[in-house]
PDB file of C-alpha atoms and ligand atoms in Angstrom:
ATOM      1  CA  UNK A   1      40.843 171.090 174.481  1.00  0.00           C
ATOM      2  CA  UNK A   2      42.881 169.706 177.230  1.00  0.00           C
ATOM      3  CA  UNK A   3      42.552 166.369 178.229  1.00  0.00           C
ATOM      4  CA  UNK A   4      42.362 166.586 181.890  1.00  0.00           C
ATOM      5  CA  UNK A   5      41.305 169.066 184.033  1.00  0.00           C
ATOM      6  CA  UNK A   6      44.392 171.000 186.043  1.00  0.00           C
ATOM      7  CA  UNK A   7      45.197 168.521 188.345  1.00  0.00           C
ATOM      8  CA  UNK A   8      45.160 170.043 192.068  1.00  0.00           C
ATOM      9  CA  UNK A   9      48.388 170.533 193.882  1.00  0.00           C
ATOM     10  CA  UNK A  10      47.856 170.125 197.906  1.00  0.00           C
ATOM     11  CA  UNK A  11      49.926 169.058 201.156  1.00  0.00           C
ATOM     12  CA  UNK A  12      46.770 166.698 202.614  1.00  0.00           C
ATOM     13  CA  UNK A  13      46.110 167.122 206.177  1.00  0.00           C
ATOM     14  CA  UNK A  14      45.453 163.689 207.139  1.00  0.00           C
ATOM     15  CA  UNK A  15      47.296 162.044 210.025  1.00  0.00           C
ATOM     16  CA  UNK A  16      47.897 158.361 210.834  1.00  0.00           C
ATOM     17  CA  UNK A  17      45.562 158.411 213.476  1.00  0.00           C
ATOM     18  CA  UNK A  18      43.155 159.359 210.924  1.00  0.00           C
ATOM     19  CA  UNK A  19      43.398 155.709 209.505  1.00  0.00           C
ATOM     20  CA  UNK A  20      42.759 152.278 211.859  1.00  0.00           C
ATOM     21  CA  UNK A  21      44.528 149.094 211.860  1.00  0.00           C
ATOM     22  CA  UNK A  22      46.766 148.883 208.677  1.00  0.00           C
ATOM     23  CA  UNK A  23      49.606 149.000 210.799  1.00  0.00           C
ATOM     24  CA  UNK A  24      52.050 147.132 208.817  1.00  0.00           C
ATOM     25  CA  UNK A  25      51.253 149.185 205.409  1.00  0.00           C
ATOM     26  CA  UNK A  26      51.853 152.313 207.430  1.00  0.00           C
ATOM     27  CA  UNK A  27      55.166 151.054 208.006  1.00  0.00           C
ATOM     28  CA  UNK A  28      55.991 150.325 204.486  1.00  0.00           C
ATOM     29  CA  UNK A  29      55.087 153.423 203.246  1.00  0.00           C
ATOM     30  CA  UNK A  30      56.408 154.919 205.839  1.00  0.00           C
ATOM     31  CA  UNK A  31      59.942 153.137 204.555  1.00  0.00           C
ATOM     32  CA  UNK A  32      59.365 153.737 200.890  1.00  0.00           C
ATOM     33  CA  UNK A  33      58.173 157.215 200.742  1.00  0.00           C
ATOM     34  CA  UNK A  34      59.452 159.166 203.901  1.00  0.00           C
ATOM     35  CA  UNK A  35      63.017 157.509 204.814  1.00  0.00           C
ATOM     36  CA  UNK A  36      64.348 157.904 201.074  1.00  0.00           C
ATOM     37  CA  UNK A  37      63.656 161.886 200.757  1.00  0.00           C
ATOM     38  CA  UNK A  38      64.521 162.277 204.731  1.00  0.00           C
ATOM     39  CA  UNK A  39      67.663 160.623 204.172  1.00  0.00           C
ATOM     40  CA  UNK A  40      68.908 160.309 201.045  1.00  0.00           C
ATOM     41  CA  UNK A  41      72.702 160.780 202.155  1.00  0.00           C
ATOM     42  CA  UNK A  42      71.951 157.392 203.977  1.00  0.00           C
ATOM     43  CA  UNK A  43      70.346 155.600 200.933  1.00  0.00           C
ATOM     44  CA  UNK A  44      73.012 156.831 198.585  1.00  0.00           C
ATOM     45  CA  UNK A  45      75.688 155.848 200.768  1.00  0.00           C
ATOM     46  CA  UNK A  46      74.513 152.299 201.091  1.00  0.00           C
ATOM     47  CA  UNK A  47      74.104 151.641 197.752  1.00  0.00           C
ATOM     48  CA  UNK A  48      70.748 151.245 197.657  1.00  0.00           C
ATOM     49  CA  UNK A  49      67.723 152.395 195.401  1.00  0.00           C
ATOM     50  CA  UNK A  50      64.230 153.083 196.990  1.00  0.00           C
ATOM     51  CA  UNK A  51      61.241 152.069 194.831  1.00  0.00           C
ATOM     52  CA  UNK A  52      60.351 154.571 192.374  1.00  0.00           C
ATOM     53  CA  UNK A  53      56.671 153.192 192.667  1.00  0.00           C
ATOM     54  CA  UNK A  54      54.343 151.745 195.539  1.00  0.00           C
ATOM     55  CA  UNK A  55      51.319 149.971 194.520  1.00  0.00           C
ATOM     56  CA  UNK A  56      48.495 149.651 196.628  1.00  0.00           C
ATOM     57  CA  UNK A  57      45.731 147.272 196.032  1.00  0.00           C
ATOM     58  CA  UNK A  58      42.683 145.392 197.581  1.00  0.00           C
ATOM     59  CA  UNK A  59      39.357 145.563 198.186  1.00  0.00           C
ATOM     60  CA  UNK A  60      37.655 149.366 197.674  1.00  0.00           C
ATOM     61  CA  UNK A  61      37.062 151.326 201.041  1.00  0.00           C
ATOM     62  CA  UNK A  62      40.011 150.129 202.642  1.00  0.00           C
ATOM     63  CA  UNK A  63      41.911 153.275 203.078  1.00  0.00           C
ATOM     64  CA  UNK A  64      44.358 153.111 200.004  1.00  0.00           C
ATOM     65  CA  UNK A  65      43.942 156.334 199.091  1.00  0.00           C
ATOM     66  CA  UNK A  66      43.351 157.823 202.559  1.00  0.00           C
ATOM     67  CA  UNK A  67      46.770 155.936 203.481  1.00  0.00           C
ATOM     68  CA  UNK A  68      48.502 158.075 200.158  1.00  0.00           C
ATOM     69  CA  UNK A  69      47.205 161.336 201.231  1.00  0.00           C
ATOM     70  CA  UNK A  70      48.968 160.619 204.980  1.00  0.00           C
ATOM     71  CA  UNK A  71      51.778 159.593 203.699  1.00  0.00           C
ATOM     72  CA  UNK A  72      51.956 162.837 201.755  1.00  0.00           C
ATOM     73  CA  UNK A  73      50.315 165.238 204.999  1.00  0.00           C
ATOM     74  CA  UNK A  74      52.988 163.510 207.562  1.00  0.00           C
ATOM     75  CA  UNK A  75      56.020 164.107 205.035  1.00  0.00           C
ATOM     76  CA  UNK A  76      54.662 167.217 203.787  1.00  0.00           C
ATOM     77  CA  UNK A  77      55.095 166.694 200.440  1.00  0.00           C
ATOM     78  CA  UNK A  78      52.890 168.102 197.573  1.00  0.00           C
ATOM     79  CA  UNK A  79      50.075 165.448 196.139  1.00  0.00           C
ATOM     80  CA  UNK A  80      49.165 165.002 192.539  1.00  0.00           C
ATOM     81  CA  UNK A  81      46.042 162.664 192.306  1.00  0.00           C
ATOM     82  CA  UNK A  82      44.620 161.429 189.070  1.00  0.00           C
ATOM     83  CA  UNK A  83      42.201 158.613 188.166  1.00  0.00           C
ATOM     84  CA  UNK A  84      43.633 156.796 185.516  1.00  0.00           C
ATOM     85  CA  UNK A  85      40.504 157.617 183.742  1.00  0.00           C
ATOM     86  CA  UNK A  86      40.543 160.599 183.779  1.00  0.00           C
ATOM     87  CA  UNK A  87      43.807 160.583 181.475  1.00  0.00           C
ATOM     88  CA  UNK A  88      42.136 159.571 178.430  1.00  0.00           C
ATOM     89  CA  UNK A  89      41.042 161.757 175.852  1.00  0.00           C
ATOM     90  CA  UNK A  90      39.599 161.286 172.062  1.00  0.00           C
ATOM     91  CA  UNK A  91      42.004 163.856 170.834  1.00  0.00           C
ATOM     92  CA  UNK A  92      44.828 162.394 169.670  1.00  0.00           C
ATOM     93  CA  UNK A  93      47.837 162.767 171.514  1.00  0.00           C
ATOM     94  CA  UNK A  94      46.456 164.579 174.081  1.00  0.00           C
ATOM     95  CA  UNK A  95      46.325 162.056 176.723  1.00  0.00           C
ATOM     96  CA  UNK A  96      50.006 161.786 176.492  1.00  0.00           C
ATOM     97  CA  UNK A  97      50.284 165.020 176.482  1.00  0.00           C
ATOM     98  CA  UNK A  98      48.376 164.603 179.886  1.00  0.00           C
ATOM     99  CA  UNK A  99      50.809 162.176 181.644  1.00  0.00           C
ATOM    100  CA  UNK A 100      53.710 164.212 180.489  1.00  0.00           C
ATOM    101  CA  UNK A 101      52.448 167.368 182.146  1.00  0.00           C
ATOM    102  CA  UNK A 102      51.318 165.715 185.211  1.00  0.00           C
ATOM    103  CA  UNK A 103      54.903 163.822 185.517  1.00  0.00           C
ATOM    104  CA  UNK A 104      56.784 167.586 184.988  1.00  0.00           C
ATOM    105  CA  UNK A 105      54.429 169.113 187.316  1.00  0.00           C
ATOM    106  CA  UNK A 106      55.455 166.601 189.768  1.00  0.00           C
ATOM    107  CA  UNK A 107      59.386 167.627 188.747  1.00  0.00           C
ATOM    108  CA  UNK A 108      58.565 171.008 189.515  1.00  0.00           C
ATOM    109  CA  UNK A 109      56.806 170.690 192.709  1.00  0.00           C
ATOM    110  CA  UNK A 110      58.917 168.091 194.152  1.00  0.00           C
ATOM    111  CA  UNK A 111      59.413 166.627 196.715  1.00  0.00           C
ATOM    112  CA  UNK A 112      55.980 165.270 195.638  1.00  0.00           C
ATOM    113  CA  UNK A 113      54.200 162.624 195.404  1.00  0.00           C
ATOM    114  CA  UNK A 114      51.646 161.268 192.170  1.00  0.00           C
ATOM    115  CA  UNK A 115      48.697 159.326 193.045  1.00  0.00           C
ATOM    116  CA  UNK A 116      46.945 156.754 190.493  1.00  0.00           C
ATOM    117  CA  UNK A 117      43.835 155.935 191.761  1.00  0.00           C
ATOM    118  CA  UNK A 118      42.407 152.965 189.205  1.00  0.00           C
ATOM    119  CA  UNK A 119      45.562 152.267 187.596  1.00  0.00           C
ATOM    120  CA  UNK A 120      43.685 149.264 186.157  1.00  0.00           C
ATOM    121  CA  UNK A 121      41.637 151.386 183.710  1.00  0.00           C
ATOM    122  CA  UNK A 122      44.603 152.035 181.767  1.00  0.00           C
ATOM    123  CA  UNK A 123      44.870 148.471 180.900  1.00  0.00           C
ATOM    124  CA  UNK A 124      40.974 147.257 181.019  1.00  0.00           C
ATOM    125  CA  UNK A 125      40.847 149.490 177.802  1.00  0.00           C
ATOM    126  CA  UNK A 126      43.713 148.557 176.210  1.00  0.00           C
ATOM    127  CA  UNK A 127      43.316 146.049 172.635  1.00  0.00           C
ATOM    128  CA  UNK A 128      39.731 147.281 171.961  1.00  0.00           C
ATOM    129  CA  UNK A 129      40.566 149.443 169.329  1.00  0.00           C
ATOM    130  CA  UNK A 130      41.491 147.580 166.361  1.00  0.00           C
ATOM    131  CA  UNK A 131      43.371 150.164 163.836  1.00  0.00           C
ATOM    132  CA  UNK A 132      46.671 149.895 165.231  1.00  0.00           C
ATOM    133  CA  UNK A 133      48.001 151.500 168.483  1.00  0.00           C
ATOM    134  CA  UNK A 134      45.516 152.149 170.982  1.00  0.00           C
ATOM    135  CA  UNK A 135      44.776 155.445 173.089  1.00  0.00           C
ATOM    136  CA  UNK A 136      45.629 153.341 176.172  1.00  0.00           C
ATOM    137  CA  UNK A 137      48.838 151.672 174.710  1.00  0.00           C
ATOM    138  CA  UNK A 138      50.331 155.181 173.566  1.00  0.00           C
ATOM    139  CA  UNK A 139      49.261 156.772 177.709  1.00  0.00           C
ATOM    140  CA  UNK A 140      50.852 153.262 178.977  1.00  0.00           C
ATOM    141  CA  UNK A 141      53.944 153.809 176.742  1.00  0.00           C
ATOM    142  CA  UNK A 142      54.339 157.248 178.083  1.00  0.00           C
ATOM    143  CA  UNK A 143      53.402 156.642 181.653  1.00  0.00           C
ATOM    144  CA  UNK A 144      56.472 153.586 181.425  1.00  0.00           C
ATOM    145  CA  UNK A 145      58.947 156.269 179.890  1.00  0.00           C
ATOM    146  CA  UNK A 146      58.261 158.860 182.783  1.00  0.00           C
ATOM    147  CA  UNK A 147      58.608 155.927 185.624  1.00  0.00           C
ATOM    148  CA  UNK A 148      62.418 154.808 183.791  1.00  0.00           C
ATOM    149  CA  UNK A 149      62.760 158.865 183.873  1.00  0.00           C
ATOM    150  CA  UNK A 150      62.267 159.704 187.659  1.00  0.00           C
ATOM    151  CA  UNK A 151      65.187 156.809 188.246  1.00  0.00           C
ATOM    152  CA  UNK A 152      67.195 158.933 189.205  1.00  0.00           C
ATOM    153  CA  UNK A 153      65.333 161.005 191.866  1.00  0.00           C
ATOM    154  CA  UNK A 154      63.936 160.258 194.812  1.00  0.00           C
ATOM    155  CA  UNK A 155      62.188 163.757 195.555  1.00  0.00           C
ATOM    156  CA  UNK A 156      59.183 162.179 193.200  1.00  0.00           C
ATOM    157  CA  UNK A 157      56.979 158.862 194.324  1.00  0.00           C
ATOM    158  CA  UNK A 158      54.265 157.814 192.610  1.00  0.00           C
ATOM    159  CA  UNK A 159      51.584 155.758 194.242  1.00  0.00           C
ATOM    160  CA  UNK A 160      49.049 153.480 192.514  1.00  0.00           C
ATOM    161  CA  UNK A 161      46.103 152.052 193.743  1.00  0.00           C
ATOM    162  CA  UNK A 162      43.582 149.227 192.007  1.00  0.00           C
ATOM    163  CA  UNK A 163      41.060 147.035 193.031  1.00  0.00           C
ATOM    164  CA  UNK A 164      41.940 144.937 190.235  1.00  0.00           C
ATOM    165  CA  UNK A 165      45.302 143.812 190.128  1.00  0.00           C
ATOM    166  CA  UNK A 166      44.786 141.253 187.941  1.00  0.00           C
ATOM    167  CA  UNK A 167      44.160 143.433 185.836  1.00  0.00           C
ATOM    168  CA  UNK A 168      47.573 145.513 186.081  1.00  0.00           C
ATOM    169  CA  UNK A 169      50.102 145.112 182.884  1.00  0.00           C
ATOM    170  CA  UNK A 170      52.955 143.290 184.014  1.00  0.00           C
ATOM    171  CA  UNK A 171      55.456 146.064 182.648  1.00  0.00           C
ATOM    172  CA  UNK A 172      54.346 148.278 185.314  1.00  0.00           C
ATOM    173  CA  UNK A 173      55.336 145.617 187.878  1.00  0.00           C
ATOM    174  CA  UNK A 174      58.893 145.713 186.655  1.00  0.00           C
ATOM    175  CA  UNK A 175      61.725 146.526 188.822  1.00  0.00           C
ATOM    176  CA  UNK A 176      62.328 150.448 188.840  1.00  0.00           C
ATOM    177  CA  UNK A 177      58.755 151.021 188.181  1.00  0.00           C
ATOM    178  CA  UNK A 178      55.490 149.914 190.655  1.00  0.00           C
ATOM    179  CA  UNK A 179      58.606 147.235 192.574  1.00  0.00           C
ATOM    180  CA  UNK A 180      56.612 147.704 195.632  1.00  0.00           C
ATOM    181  CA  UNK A 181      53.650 146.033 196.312  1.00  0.00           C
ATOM    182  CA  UNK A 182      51.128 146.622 199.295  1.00  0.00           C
ATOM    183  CA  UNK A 183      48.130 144.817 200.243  1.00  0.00           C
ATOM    184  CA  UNK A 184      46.018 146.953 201.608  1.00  0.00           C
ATOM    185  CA  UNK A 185      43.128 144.281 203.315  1.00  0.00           C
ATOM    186  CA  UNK A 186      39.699 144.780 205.076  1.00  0.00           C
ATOM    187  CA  UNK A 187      39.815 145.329 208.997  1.00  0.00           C
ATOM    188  CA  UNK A 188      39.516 142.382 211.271  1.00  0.00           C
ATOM    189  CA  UNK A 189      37.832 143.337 214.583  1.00  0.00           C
ATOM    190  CA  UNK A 190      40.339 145.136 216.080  1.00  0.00           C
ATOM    191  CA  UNK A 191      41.080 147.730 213.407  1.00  0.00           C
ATOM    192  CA  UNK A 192      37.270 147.945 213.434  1.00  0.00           C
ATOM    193  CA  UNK A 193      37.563 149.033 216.882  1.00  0.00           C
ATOM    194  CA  UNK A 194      39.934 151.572 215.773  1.00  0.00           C
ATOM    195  CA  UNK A 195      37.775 152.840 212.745  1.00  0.00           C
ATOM    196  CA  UNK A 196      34.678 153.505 214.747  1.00  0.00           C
ATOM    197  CA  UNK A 197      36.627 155.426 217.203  1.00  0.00           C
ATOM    198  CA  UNK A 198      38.163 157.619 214.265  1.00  0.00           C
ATOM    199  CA  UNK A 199      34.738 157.899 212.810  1.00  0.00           C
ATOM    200  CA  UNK A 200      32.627 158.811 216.257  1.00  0.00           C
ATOM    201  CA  UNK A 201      35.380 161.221 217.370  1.00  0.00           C
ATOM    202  CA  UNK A 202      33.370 164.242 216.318  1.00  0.00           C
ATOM    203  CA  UNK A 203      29.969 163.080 216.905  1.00  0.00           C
ATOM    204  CA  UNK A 204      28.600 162.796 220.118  1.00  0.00           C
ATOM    205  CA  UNK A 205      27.700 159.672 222.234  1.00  0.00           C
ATOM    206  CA  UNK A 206      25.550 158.806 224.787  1.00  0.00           C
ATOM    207  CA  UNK A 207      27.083 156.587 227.589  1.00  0.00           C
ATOM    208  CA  UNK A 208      25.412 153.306 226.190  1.00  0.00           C
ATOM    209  CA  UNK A 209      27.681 153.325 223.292  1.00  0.00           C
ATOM    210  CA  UNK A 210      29.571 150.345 223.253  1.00  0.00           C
ATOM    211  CA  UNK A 211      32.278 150.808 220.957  1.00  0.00           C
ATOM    212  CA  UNK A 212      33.759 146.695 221.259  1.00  0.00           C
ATOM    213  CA  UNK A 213      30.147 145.335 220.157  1.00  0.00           C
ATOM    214  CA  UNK A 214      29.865 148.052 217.644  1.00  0.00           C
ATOM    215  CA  UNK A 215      32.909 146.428 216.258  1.00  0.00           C
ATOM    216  CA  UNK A 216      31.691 142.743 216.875  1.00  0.00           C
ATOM    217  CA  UNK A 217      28.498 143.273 215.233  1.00  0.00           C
ATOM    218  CA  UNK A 218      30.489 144.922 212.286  1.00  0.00           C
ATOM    219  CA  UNK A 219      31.954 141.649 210.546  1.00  0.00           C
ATOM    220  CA  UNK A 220      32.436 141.891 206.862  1.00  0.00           C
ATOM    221  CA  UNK A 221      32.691 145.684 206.721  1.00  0.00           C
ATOM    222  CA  UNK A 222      35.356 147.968 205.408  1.00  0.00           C
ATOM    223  CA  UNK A 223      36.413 151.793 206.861  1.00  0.00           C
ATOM    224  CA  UNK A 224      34.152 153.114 204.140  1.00  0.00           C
ATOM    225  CA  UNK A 225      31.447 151.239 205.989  1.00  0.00           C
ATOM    226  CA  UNK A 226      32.226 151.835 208.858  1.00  0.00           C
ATOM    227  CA  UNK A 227      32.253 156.167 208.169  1.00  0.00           C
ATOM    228  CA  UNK A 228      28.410 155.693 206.217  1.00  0.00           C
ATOM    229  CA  UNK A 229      27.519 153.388 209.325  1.00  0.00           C
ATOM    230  CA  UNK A 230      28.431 156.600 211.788  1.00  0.00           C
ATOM    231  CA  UNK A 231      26.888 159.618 210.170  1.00  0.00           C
ATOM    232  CA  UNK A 232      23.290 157.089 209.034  1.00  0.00           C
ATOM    233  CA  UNK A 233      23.171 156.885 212.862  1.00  0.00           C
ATOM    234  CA  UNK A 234      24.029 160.252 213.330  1.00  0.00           C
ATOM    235  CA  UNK A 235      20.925 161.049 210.795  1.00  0.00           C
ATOM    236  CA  UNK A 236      18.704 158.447 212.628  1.00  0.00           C
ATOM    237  CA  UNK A 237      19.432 160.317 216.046  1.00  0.00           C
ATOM    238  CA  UNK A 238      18.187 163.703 214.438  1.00  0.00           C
ATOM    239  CA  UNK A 239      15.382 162.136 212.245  1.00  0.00           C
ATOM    240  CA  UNK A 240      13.915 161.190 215.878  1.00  0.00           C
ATOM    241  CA  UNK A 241      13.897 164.481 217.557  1.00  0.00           C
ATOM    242  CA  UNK A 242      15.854 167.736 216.082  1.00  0.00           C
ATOM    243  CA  UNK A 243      16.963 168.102 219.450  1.00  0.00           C
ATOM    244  CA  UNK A 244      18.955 164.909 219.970  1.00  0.00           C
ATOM    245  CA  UNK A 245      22.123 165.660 221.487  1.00  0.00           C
ATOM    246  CA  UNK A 246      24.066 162.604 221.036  1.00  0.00           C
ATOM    247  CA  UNK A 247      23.897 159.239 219.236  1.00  0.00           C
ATOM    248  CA  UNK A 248      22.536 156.469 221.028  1.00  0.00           C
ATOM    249  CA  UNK A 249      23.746 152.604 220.524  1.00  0.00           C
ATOM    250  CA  UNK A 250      20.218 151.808 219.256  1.00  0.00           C
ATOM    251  CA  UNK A 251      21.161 154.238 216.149  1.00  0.00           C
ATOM    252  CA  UNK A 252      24.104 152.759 215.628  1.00  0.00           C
ATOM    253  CA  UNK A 253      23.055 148.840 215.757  1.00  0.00           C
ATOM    254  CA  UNK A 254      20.204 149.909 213.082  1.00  0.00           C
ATOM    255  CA  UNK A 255      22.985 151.362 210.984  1.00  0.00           C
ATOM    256  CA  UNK A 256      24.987 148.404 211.305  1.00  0.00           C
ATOM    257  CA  UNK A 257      22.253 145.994 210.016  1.00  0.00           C
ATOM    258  CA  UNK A 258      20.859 149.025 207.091  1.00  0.00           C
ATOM    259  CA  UNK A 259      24.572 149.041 205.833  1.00  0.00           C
ATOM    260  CA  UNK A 260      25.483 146.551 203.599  1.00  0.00           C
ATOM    261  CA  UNK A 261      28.874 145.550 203.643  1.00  0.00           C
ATOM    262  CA  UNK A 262      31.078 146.002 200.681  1.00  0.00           C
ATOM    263  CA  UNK A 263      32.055 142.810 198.992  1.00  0.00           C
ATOM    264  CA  UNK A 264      35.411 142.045 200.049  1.00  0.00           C
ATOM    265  CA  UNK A 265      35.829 138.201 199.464  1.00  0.00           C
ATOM    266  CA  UNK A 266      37.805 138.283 196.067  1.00  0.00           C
ATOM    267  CA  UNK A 267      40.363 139.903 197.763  1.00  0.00           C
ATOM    268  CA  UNK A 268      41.118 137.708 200.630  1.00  0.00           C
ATOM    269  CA  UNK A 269      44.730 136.826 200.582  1.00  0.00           C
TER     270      UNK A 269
HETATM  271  P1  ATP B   1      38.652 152.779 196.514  1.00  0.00           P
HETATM  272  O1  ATP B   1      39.316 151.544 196.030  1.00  0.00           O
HETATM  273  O2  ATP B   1      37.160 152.728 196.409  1.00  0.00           O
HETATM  274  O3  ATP B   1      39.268 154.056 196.022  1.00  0.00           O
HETATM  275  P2  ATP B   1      40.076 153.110 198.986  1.00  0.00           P
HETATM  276  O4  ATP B   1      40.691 151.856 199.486  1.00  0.00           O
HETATM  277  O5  ATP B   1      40.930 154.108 198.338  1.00  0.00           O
HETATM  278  O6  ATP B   1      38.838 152.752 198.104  1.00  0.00           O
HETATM  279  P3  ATP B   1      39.410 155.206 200.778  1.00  0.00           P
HETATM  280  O7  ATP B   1      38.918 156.126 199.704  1.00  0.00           O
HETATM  281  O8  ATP B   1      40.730 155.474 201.345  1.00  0.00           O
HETATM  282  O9  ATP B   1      39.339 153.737 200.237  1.00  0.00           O
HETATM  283  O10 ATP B   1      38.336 155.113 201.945  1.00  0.00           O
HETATM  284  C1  ATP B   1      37.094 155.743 201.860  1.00  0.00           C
HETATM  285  C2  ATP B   1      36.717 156.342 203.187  1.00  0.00           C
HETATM  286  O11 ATP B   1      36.475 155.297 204.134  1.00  0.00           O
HETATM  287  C3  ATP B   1      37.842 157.151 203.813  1.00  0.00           C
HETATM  288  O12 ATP B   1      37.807 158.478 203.395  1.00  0.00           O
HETATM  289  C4  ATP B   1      37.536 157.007 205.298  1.00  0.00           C
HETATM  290  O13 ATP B   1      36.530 157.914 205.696  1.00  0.00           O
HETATM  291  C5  ATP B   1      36.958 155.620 205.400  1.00  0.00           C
HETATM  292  N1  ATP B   1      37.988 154.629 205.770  1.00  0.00           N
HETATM  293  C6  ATP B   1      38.383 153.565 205.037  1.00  0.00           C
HETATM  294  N2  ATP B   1      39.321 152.849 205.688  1.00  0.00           N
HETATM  295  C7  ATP B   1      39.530 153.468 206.855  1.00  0.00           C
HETATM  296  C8  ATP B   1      40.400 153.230 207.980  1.00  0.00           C
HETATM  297  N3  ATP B   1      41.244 152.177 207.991  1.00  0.00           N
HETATM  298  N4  ATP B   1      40.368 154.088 209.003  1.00  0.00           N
HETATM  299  C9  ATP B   1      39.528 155.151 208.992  1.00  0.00           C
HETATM  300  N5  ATP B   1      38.696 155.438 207.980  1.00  0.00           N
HETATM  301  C10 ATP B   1      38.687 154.617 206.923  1.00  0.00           C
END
C-alpha cells in the first residue's frame, strides 16, 4: 500500500493578476524563486546562496497557495503539492518512503518547485505516540535530510504554507532550510478592490455595480471571501429569474452581509 496517492506534476496557469494586493510577497517570491534559477551565473558569482525554502504563513484564504502556484505558472516550473497530511501512513516506513519519493520526483522534474500546504500537521502530531520514535518524528527527520540535500541546487524550491506557525518545529526554521519567511496577511481595502475585480471579471455586471463600496462594505474579509461573496450573488441573480443577465449590486450587498468573514484576528501582525 502506498502511502500517498501519486502526487500530480503540473505547470499552474495562474498569473499575478490572478491574485490582489500582496504586492510585497509577490516581490519576495518573485526574488527567492524566479531570480535564483533565471540567473544562477549571477548568484554563484556573488557568492551568495538563495533560500532553499520559503515559508508562507497567515490567516487561511489569503492566497498562500494561489501565490505558490503563480510563482510556479510565471516561471514555468513543474509543481509538486502535498498536504502534510497526507504524508502519513500507519505502515511503517512508508511515510518516509513518501517524502523521499516526492523529494526525487522533484530532482527529476526540476526546475520544480514542492508545495507543503499545512506544514504544521507534521508537528501537531508529533510526541503522541509514546513507544519510542513517532511516525511524525521519523517523516520530520527525513523531510530535514532532503532540505540539507537540495543545498546544493537551486533548480528545486520548496514552499510551505501554515496557518499555524506557532506550531512549526524550530529545525525547519534553520538557515538552509524554510530561511525565508513570508507573511502572507488579509487585504485592507484596497487589495479588496483588487480581489473583487479579479473575482467579477467573468461574471457579468449591471451598471449599478459599485466596485469601491463593494470593497468598503467588505471589512474583515479575506480573497476566499471575497470569491464565495461573487458567485452567492451570482446564484442570487439566477435564483430570481433564470433569465438574469447580469449581477446587480443588490446581489452582491446581500452576499456581503450572508458571508461571514473568516476569522483573521490571531494573525494580525
Ligand atoms: P489556506 O490556508 O486555507 O490553504 P490560502 O491562504 O492558501 O488558504 P488560497 O487557497 O490561496 O488561500 O485562497 C483560496 C481562494 O480564495 C483562491 O483560490 C482565490 O479564489 C481566493 N483568493 C484568496 N486570496 C486572493 C487574492 N489575494 N486575490 C484573488 N483571489 C484570492
Amino acid at each position: 500500500p502506498s502511502a500517498m496517492r501519486e502526487v500530480k506534476l503540473e505547470i499552474p496557469k495562474v498569473n499575478w493578476e490572478d491574485v490582489g494586493g500582496q504586492r510585497e510577497v509577490k516581490n519576495q517570491l518573485m526574488e527567492a524563486v524566479i531570480w535564483p534559477q533565471k540567473h544562477q551565473d549571477a548568484f554563484k558569482q556573488i557568492g551568495i546562496r538563495p533560500p532553499t525554502g520559503v515559508l508562507m504563513f497567515g490567516p487561511p484564504g489569503c492566497s498562500k497557495t494561489l501565490m505558490a502556484r503563480a510563482v510556479a505558472s510565471e516561471a514555468r516550473l513543474n509543481f509538486l503539492a502535498v498536504k502534510g497530511p497526507e504524508l502519513f501512513s500507519k505502515w511503517v516506513g512508508e511515510s518516509e518512503k513518501a517524502v523521499k519519493s516526492l523529494f526525487a520526483k522533484a530532482r527529476a522534474n526540476a526546475p520544480a518547485i514542492i508545495f507543503f500546504d499545512e506544514i504544521d500537521s507534521l508537528a501537531a502530531i508529533r510526541g503522541k505516540e509514546s513507544d519510542g520514535v513517532s511516525v511524525s518524528d521519523r517523516v520530520m527527520s527525513e523531510l530535514l535530510v532532503e532540505l540539507d540535500g537540495l543545498h546544493a541546487r537551486v533548480d528545486v524550491t520548496v514552499i510551505a504554507a501554515t496557518n499555524r506557525p506557532d506550531k512549526i518545529d524550530g529545525a525547519l526554521l534553520r538557515p538552509g532550510r524554510f530561511d525565508r519567511l513570508l507573511y502572507v496577511g488579509p487585504p485592507n481595502e484596497p487589495d479588496r478592490e483588487e480581489i473583487f475585480r479579479i473575482h467579477l471579471r467573468k461574471i457579468p455586471c449591471c451598471s449599478d455595480v459599485n466596485i469601491y463600496e463593494l470593497a468598503h462594505l467588505s471589512e474583515g474579509c479575506t480573497g476566499a471571501d471575497i470569491s464565495l461573496i461573487c458567485k452567492e450573488a451570482a446564484v442570487a441573480a439566477l435564483e430570481e429569474s433564470l433569465d438574469a443577465s447580469e449581477v446587480k449590486m443588490q446581489h452582491l450587498k446581500t452576499a456581503i452581509e450572508q458571508v461571514k468573514p473568516t476569522e483573521t484576528q490571531l494573525y494580525q501582525e
